[in-house]
mmCIF file of C-alpha atoms and ligand atoms in Angstrom:
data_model
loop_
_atom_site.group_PDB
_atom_site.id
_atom_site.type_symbol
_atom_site.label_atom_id
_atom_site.label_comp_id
_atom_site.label_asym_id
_atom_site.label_seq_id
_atom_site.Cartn_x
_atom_site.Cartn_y
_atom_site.Cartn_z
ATOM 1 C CA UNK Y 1 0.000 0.000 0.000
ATOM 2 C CA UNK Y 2 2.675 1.866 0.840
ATOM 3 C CA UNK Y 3 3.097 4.620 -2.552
ATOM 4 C CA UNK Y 4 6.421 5.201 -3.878
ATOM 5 C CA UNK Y 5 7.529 8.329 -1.924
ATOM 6 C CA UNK Y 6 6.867 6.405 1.238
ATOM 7 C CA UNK Y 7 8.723 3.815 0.119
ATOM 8 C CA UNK Y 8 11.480 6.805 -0.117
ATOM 9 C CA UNK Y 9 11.978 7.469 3.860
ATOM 10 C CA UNK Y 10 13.275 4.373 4.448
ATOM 11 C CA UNK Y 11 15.228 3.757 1.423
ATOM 12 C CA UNK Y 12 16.244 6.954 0.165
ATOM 13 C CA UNK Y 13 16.215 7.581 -3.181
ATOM 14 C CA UNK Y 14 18.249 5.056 -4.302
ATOM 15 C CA UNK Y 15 15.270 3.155 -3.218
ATOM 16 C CA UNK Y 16 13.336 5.142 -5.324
ATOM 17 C CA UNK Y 17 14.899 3.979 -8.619
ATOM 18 C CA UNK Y 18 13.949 0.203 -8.466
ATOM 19 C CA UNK Y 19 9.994 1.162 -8.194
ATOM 20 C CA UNK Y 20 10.423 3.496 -10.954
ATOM 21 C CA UNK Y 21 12.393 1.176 -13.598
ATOM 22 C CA UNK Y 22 9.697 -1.241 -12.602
ATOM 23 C CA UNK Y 23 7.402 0.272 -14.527
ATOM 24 C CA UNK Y 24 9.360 -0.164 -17.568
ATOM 25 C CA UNK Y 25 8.502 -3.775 -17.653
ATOM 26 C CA UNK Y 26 5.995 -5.466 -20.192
ATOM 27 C CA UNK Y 27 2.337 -3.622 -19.812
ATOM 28 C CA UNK Y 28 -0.064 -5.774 -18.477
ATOM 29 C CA UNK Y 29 -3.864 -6.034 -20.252
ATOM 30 C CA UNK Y 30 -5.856 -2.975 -19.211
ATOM 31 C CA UNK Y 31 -6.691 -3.504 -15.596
ATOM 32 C CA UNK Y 32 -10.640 -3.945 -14.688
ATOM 33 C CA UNK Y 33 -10.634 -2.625 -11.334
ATOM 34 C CA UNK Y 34 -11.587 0.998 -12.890
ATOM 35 C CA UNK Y 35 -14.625 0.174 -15.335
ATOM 36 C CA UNK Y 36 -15.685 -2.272 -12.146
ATOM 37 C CA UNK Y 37 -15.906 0.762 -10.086
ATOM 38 C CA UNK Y 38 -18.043 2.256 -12.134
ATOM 39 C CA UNK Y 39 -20.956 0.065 -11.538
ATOM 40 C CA UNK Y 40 -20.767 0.325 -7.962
ATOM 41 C CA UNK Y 41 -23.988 2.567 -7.364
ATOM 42 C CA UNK Y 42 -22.820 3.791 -3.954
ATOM 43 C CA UNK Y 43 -19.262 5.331 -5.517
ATOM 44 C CA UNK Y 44 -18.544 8.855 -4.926
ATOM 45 C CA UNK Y 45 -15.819 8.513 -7.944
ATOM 46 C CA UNK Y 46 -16.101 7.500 -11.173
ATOM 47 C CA UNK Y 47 -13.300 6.385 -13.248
ATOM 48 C CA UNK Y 48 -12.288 6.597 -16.442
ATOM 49 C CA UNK Y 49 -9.240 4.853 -17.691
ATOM 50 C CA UNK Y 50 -7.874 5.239 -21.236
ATOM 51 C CA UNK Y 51 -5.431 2.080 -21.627
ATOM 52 C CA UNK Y 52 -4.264 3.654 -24.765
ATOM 53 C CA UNK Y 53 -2.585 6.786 -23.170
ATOM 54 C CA UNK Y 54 -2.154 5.286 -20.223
ATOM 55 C CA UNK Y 55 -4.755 8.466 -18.339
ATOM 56 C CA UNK Y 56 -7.452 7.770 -16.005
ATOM 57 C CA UNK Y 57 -9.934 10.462 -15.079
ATOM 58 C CA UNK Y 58 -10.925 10.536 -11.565
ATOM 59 C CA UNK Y 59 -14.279 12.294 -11.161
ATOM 60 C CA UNK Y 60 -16.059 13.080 -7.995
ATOM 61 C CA UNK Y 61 -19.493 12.762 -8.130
ATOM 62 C CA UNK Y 62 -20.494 13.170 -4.238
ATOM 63 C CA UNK Y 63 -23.789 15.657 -4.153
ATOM 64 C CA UNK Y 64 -24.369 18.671 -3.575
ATOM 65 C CA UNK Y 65 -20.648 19.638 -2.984
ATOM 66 C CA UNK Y 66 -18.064 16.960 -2.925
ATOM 67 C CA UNK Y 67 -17.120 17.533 0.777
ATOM 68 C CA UNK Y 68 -14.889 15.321 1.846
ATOM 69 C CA UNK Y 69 -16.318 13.179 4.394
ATOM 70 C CA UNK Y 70 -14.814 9.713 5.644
ATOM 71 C CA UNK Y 71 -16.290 7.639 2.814
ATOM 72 C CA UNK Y 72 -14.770 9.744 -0.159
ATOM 73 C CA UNK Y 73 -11.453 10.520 1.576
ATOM 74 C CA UNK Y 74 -11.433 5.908 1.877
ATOM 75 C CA UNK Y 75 -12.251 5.544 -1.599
ATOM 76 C CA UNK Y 76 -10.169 8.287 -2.973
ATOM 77 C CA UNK Y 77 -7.110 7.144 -1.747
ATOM 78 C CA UNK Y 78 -7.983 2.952 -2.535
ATOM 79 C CA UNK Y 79 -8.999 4.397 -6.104
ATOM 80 C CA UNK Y 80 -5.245 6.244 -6.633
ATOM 81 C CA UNK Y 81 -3.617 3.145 -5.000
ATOM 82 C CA UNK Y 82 -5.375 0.926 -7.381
ATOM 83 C CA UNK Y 83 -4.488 3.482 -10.172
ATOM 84 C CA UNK Y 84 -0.488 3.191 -8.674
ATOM 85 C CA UNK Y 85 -0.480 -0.106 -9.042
ATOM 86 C CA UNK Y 86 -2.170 -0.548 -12.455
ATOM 87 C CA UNK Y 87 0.632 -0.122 -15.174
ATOM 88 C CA UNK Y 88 -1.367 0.489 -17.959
ATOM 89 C CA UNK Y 89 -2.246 4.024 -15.963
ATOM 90 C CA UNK Y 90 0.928 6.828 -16.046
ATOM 91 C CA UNK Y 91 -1.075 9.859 -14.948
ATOM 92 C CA UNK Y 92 -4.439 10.905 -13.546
ATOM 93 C CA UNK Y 93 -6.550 14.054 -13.986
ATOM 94 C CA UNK Y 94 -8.696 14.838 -10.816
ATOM 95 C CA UNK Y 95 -11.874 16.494 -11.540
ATOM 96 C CA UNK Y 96 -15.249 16.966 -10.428
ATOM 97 C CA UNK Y 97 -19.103 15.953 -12.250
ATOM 98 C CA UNK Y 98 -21.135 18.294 -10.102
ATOM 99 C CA UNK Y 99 -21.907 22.092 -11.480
ATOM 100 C CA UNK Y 100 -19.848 24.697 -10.229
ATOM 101 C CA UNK Y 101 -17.671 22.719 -7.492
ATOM 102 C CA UNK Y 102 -14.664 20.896 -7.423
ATOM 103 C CA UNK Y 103 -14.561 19.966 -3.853
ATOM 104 C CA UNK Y 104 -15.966 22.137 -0.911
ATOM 105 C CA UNK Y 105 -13.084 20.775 1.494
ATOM 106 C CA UNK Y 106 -13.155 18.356 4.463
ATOM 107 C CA UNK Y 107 -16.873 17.693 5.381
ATOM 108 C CA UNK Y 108 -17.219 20.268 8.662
ATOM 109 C CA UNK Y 109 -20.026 17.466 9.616
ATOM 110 C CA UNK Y 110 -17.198 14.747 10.701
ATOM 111 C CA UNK Y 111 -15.698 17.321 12.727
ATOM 112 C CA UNK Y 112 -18.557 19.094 14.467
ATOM 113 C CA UNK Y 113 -20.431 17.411 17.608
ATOM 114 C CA UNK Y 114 -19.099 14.104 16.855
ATOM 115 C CA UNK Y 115 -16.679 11.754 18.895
ATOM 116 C CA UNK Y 116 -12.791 12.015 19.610
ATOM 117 C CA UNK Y 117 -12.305 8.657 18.172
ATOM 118 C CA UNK Y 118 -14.383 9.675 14.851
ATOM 119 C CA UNK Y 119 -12.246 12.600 14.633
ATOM 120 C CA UNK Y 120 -9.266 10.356 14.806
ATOM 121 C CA UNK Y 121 -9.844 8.145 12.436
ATOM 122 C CA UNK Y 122 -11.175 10.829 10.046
ATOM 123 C CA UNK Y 123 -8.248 13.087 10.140
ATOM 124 C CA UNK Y 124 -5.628 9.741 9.628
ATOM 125 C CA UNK Y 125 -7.668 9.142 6.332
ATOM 126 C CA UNK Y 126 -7.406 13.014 5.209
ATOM 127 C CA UNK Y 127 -3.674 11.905 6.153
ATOM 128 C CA UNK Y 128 -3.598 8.825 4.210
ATOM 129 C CA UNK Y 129 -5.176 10.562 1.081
ATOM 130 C CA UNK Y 130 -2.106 13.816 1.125
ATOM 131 C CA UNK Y 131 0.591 11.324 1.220
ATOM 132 C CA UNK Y 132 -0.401 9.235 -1.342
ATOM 133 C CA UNK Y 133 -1.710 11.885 -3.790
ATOM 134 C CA UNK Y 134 1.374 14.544 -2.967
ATOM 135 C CA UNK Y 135 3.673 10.970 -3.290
ATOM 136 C CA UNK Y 136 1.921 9.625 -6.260
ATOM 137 C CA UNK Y 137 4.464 8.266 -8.266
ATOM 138 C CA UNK Y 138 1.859 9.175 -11.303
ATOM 139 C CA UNK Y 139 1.725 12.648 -13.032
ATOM 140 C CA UNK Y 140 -1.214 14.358 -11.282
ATOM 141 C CA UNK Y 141 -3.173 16.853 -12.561
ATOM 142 C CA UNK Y 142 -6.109 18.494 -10.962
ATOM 143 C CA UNK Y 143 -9.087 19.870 -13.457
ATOM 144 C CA UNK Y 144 -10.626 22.551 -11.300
ATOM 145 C CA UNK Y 145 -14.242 23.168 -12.824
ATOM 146 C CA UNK Y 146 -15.471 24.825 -9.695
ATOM 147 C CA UNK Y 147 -15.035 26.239 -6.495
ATOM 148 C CA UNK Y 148 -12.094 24.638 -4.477
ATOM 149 C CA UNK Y 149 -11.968 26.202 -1.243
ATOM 150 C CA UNK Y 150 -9.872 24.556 2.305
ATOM 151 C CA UNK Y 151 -9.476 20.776 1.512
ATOM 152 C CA UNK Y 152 -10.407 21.026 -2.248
ATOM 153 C CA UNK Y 153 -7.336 23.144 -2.682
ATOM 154 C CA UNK Y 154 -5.221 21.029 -0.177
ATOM 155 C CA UNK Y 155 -6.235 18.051 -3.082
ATOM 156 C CA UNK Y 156 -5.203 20.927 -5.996
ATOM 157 C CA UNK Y 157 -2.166 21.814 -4.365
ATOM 158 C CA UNK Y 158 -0.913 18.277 -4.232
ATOM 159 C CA UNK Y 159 -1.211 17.687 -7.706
ATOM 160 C CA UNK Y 160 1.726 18.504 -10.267
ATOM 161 C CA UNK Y 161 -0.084 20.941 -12.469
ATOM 162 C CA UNK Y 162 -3.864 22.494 -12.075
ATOM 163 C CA UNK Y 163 -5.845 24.070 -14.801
ATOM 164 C CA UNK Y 164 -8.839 25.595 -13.528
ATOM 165 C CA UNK Y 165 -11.917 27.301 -15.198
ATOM 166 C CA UNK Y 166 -11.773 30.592 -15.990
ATOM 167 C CA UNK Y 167 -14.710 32.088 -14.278
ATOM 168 C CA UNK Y 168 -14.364 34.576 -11.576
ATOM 169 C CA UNK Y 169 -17.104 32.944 -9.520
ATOM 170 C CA UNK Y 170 -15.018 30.339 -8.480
ATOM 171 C CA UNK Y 171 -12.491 30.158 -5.648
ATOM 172 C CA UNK Y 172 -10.006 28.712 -4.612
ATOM 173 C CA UNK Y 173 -7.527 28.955 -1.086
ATOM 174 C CA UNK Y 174 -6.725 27.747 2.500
ATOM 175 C CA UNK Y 175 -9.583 29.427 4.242
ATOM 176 C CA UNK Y 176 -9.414 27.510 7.300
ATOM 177 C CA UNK Y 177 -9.426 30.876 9.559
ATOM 178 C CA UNK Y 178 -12.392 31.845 8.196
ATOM 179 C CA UNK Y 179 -13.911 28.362 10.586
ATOM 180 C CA UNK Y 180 -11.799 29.059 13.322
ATOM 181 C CA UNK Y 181 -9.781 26.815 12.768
ATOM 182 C CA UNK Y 182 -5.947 26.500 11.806
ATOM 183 C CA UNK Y 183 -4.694 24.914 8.595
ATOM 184 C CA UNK Y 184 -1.859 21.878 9.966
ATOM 185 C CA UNK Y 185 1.416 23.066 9.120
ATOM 186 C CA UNK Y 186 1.514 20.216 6.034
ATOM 187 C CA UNK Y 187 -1.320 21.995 4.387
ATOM 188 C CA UNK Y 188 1.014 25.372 4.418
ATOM 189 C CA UNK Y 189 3.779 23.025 3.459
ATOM 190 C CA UNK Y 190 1.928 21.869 0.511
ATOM 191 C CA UNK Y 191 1.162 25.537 -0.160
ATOM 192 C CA UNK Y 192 4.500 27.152 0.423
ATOM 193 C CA UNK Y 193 5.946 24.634 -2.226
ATOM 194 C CA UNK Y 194 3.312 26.127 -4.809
ATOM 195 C CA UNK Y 195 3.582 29.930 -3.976
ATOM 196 C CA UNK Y 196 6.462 30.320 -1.500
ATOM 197 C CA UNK Y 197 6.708 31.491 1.540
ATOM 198 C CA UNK Y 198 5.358 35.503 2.116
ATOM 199 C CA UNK Y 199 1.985 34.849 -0.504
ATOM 200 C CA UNK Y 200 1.144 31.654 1.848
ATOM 201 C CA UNK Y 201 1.475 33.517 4.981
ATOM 202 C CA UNK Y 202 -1.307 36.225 3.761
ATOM 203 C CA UNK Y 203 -2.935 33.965 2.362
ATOM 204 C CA UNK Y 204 -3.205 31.254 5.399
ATOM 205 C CA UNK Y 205 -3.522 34.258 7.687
ATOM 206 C CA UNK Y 206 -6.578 35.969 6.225
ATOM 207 C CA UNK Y 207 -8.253 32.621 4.816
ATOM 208 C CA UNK Y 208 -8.307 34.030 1.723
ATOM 209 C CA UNK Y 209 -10.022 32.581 -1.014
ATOM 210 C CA UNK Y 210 -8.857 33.813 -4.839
ATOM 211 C CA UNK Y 211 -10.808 34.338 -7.418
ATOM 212 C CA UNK Y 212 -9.506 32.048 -10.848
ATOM 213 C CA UNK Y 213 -7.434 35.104 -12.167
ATOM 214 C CA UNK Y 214 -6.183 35.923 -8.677
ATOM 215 C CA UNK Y 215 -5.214 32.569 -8.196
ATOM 216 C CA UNK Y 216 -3.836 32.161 -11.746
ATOM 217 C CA UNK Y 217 -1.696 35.523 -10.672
ATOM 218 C CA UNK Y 218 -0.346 34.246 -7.397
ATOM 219 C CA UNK Y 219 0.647 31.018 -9.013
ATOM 220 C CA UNK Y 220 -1.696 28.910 -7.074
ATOM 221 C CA UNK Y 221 -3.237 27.489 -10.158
ATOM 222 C CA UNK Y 222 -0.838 26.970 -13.569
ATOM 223 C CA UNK Y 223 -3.705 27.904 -16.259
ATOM 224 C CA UNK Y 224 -7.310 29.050 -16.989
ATOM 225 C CA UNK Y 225 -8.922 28.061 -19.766
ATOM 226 C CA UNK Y 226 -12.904 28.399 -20.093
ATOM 227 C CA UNK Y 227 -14.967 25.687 -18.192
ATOM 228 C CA UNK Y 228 -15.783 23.370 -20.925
ATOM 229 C CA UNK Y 229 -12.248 22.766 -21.703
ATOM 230 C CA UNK Y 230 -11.078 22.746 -18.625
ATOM 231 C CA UNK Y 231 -10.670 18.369 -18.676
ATOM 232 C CA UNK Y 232 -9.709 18.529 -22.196
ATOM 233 C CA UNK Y 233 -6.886 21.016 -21.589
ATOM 234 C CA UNK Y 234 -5.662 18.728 -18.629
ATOM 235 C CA UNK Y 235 -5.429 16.077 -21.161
ATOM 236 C CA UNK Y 236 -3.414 18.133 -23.764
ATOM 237 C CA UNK Y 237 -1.042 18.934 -20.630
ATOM 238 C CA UNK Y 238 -0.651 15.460 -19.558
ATOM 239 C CA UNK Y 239 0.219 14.481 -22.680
ATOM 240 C CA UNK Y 240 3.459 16.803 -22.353
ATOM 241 C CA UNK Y 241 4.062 15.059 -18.851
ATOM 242 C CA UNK Y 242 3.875 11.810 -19.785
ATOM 243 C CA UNK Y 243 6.349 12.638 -22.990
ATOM 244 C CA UNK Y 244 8.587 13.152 -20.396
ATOM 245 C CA UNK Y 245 11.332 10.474 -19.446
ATOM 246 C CA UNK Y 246 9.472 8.801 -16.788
ATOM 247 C CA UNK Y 247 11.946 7.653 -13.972
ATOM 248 C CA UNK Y 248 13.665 10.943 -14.314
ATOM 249 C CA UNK Y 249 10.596 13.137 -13.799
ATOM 250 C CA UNK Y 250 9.450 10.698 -10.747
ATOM 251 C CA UNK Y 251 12.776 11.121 -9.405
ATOM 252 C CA UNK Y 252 12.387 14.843 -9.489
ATOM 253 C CA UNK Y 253 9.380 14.911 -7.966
ATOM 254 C CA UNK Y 254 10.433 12.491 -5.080
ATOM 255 C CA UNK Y 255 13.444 14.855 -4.401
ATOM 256 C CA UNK Y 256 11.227 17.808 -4.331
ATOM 257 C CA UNK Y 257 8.343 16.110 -1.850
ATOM 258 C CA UNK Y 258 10.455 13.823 0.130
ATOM 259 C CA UNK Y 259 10.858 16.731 2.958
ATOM 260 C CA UNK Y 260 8.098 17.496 2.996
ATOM 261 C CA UNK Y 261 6.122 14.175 3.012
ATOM 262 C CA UNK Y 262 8.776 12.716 5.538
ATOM 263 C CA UNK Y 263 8.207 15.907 8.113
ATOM 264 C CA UNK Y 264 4.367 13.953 8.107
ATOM 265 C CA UNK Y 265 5.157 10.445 8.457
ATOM 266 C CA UNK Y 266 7.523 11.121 11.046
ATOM 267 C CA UNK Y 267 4.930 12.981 13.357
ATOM 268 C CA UNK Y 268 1.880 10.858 11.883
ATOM 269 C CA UNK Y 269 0.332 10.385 15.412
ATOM 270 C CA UNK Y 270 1.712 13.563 17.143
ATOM 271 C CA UNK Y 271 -0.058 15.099 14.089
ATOM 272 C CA UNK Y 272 -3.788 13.000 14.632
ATOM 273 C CA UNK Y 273 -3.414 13.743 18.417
ATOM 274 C CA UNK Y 274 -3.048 17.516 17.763
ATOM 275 C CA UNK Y 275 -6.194 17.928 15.730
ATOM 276 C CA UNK Y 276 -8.360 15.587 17.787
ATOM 277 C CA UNK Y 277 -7.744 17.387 20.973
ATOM 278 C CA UNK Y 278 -7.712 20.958 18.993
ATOM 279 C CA UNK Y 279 -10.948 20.323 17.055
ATOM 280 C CA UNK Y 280 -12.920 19.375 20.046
ATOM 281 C CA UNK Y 281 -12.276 22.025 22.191
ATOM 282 C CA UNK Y 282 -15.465 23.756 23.224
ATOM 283 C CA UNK Y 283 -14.230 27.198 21.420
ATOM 284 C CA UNK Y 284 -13.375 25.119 18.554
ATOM 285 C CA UNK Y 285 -16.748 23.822 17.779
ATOM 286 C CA UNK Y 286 -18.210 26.648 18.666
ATOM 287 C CA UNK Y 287 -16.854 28.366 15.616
ATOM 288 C CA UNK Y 288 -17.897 25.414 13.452
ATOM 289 C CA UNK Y 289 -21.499 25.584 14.395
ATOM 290 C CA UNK Y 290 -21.357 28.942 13.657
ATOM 291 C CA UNK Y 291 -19.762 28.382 10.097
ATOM 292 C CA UNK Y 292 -22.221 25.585 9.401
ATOM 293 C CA UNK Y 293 -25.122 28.167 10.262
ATOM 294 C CA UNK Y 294 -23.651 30.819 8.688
ATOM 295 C CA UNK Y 295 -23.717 28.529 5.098
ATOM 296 C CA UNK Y 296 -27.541 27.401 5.874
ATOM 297 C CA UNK Y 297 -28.792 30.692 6.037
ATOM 298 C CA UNK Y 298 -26.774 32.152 2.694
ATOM 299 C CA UNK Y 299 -29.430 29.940 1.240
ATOM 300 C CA UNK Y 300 -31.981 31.507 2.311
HETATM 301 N N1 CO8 O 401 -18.808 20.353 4.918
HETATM 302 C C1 CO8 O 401 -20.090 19.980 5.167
HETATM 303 N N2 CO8 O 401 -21.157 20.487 4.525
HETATM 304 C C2 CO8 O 401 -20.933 21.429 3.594
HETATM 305 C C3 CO8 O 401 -19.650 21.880 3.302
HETATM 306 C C4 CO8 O 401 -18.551 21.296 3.994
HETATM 307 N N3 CO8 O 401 -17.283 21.659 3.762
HETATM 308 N N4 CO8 O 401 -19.746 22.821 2.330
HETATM 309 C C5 CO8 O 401 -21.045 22.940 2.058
HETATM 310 N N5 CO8 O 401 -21.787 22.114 2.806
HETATM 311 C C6 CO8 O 401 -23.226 21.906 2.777
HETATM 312 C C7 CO8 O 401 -24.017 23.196 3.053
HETATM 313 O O1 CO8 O 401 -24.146 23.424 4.449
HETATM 314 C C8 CO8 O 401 -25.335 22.877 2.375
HETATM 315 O O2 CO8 O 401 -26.020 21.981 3.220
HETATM 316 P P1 CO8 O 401 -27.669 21.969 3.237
HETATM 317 O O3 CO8 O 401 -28.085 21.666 1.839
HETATM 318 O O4 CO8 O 401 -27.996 20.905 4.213
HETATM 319 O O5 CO8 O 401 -28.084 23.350 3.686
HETATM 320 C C9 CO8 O 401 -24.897 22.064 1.139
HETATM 321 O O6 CO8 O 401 -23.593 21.541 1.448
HETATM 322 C C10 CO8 O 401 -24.807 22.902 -0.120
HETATM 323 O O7 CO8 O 401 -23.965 24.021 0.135
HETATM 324 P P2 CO8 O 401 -24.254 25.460 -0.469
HETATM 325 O O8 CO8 O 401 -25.717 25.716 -0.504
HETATM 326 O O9 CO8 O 401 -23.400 26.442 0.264
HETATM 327 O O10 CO8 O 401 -23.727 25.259 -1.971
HETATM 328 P P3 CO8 O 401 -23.250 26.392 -2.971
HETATM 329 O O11 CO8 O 401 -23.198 25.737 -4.304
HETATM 330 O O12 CO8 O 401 -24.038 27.645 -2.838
HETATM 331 O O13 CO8 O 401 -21.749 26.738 -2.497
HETATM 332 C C11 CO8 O 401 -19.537 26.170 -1.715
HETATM 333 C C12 CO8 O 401 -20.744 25.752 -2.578
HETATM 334 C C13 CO8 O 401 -18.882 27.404 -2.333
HETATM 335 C C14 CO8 O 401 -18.559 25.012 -1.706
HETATM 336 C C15 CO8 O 401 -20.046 26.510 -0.305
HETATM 337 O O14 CO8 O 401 -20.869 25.449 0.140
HETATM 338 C C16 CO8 O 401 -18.959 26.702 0.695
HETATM 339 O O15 CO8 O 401 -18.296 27.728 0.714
HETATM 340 N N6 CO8 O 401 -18.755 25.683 1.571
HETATM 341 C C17 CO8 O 401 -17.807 25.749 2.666
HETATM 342 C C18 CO8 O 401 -16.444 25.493 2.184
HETATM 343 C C19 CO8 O 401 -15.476 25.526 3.317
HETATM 344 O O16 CO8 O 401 -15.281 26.529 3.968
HETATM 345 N N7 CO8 O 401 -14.837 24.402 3.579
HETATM 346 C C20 CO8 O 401 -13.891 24.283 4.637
HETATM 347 C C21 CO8 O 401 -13.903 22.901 5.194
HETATM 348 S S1 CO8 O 401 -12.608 22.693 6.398
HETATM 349 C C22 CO8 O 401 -11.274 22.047 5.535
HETATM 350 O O17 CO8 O 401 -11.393 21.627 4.431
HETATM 351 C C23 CO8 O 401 -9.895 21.959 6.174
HETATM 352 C C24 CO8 O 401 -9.960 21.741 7.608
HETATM 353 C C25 CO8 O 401 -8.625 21.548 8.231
HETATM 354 C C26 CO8 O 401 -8.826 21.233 9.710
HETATM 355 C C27 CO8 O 401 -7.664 21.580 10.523
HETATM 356 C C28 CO8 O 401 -8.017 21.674 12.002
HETATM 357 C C29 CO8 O 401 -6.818 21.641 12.875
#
């Protein structure tokens, strides 16, 4: 289970080389575990793999707003896993099949009023899904057809390249302050890698959330292109990626994530003991109940 970055702690990357040459080896017959998923009626992700250029669309289909609760953080990160191992796949484009969002971020609703154990295990699989997406050993490349604020950009972020619709309606950032709440310092990792150091702190600070061209300006997102291209144009970019010579661009990547990822996996429980006892202080979830109100009555 363990992805190739992982794999990199221990072994250093020397270790690293092995896993990537491996993939040099005779292509297997398409794998079925993808167009299997698709019949599942309960999935929150549909898959579509091409075996013929090797790139598998990811799309989240989890109504109205793609939150991330426990069951699509699980079956994100078995889907990518099952994509890792598959070697007819190379790269994967993360998207979304809902109107107007990408992902609306951890689900607030596993966090508020519920138990210290829940919050536990929730937060190890919000864990579980960063280190194998920023690890993936696979180009990633996140197709941002909607609003992408807190976790949805953490899931951006940790992709190699993001093209994202060009509609100022949509937005994108680490807003956690806005909840009360403070982003874990391997969100602002993941965010200080994209748009260094002084842009995260403002950004992390004020929970700002950028509009597409504000985003495209501060480098948080690569491109904008208009909404119904915005898959296609992922495609076209991948394409470039995966022209690439493969064990040298994995290796790159592993040498620029490794700190990063290992800084995690070191601390993993540190880390899960931190937010269970910060989210369920009584200040904590105050806020939350307030944010969750605050987006019921918008509706109205
Ligand atoms: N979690 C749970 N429910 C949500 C969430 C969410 N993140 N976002 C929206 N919903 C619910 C709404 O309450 C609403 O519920 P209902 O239908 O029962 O009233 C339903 O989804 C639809 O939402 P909207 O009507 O608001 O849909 P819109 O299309 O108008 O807007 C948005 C979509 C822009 C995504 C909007 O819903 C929004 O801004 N949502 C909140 C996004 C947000 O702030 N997310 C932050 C989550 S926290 C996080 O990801 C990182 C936490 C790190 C924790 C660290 C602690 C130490």
């Amino acid at each position: 289970m363990a992805n190739a970055l992982r794999g990199l702690s221990k072994c250093g990357v020397a270790g690293f080389l092995p896993q990537v040459f491996s993939r040099h080896g005779p292509r297997t017959l398409p794998h079925l575990v993808c167009q299997k998923r698709n019949n599942s009626t309960s999935s929150k992700i549909k898959v579509d793999l091409d075996p013929s250029t090797g790139v598998a669309v990811m799309w989240m289909q989890s109504p109205p707003v793609n939150s991330l609760n426990l069951d699509l953080l699980t079956e994100f990160t078995t889907t990518l896993e099952k994509l890792e191992m598959d070697k007819s796949c190379r790269g994967v484009i993360i998207t979304s099949s809902l109107p107007k969002i990408f992902s609306a971020g951890l689900d607030i609703l596993e966090m508020y009023q519920t138990s210290p154990e829940h919050c536990g295990e929730f937060w190890k699989a919000v864990q579980e899904l960063w280190l194998n997406l920023y690890g993936s050993k696979l180009t990633t490349i996140a197709a941002i057809n909607g609003s992408s604020p807190a976790g949805g950009c953490l899931l951006s972020i940790s992709c190699d390249y993001r093209v994202m619709a060009d509609n100022p309606r949509y937005s994108i950032g680490l807003n956690e302050t806005l909840l009360g709440i403070v982003a874990p310092y391997w969100f602002k990792d993941t965010m200080v890698n994209t748009v260094g150091h002084r842009t995260t702190e403002l950004a992390l600070a004020l929970g700002k959330l950028y509009s597409a061209p504000e985003a495209l300006k501060i480098g948080l997102v690569d491109e904008l292109v208009p909404e119904d291209q915005v898959v296609n144009t992922a495609a076209q970019t991948m394409g470039k990626w995966l022209a690439i010579n493969e064990p040298a661009r994995q290796a790159t990547k592993a040498m620029m994530r490794k700190p990063t990822i290992d800084k995690l996996l070191s601390n993993r429980e540190a880390d899960v003991h931190n937010f269970v006892s910060f989210i369920t202080q009584a200040s904590v979830q105050k806020s939350l109940g307030m944010y969750l109100k605050m987006l019921k009555s918008r509706k109205g």
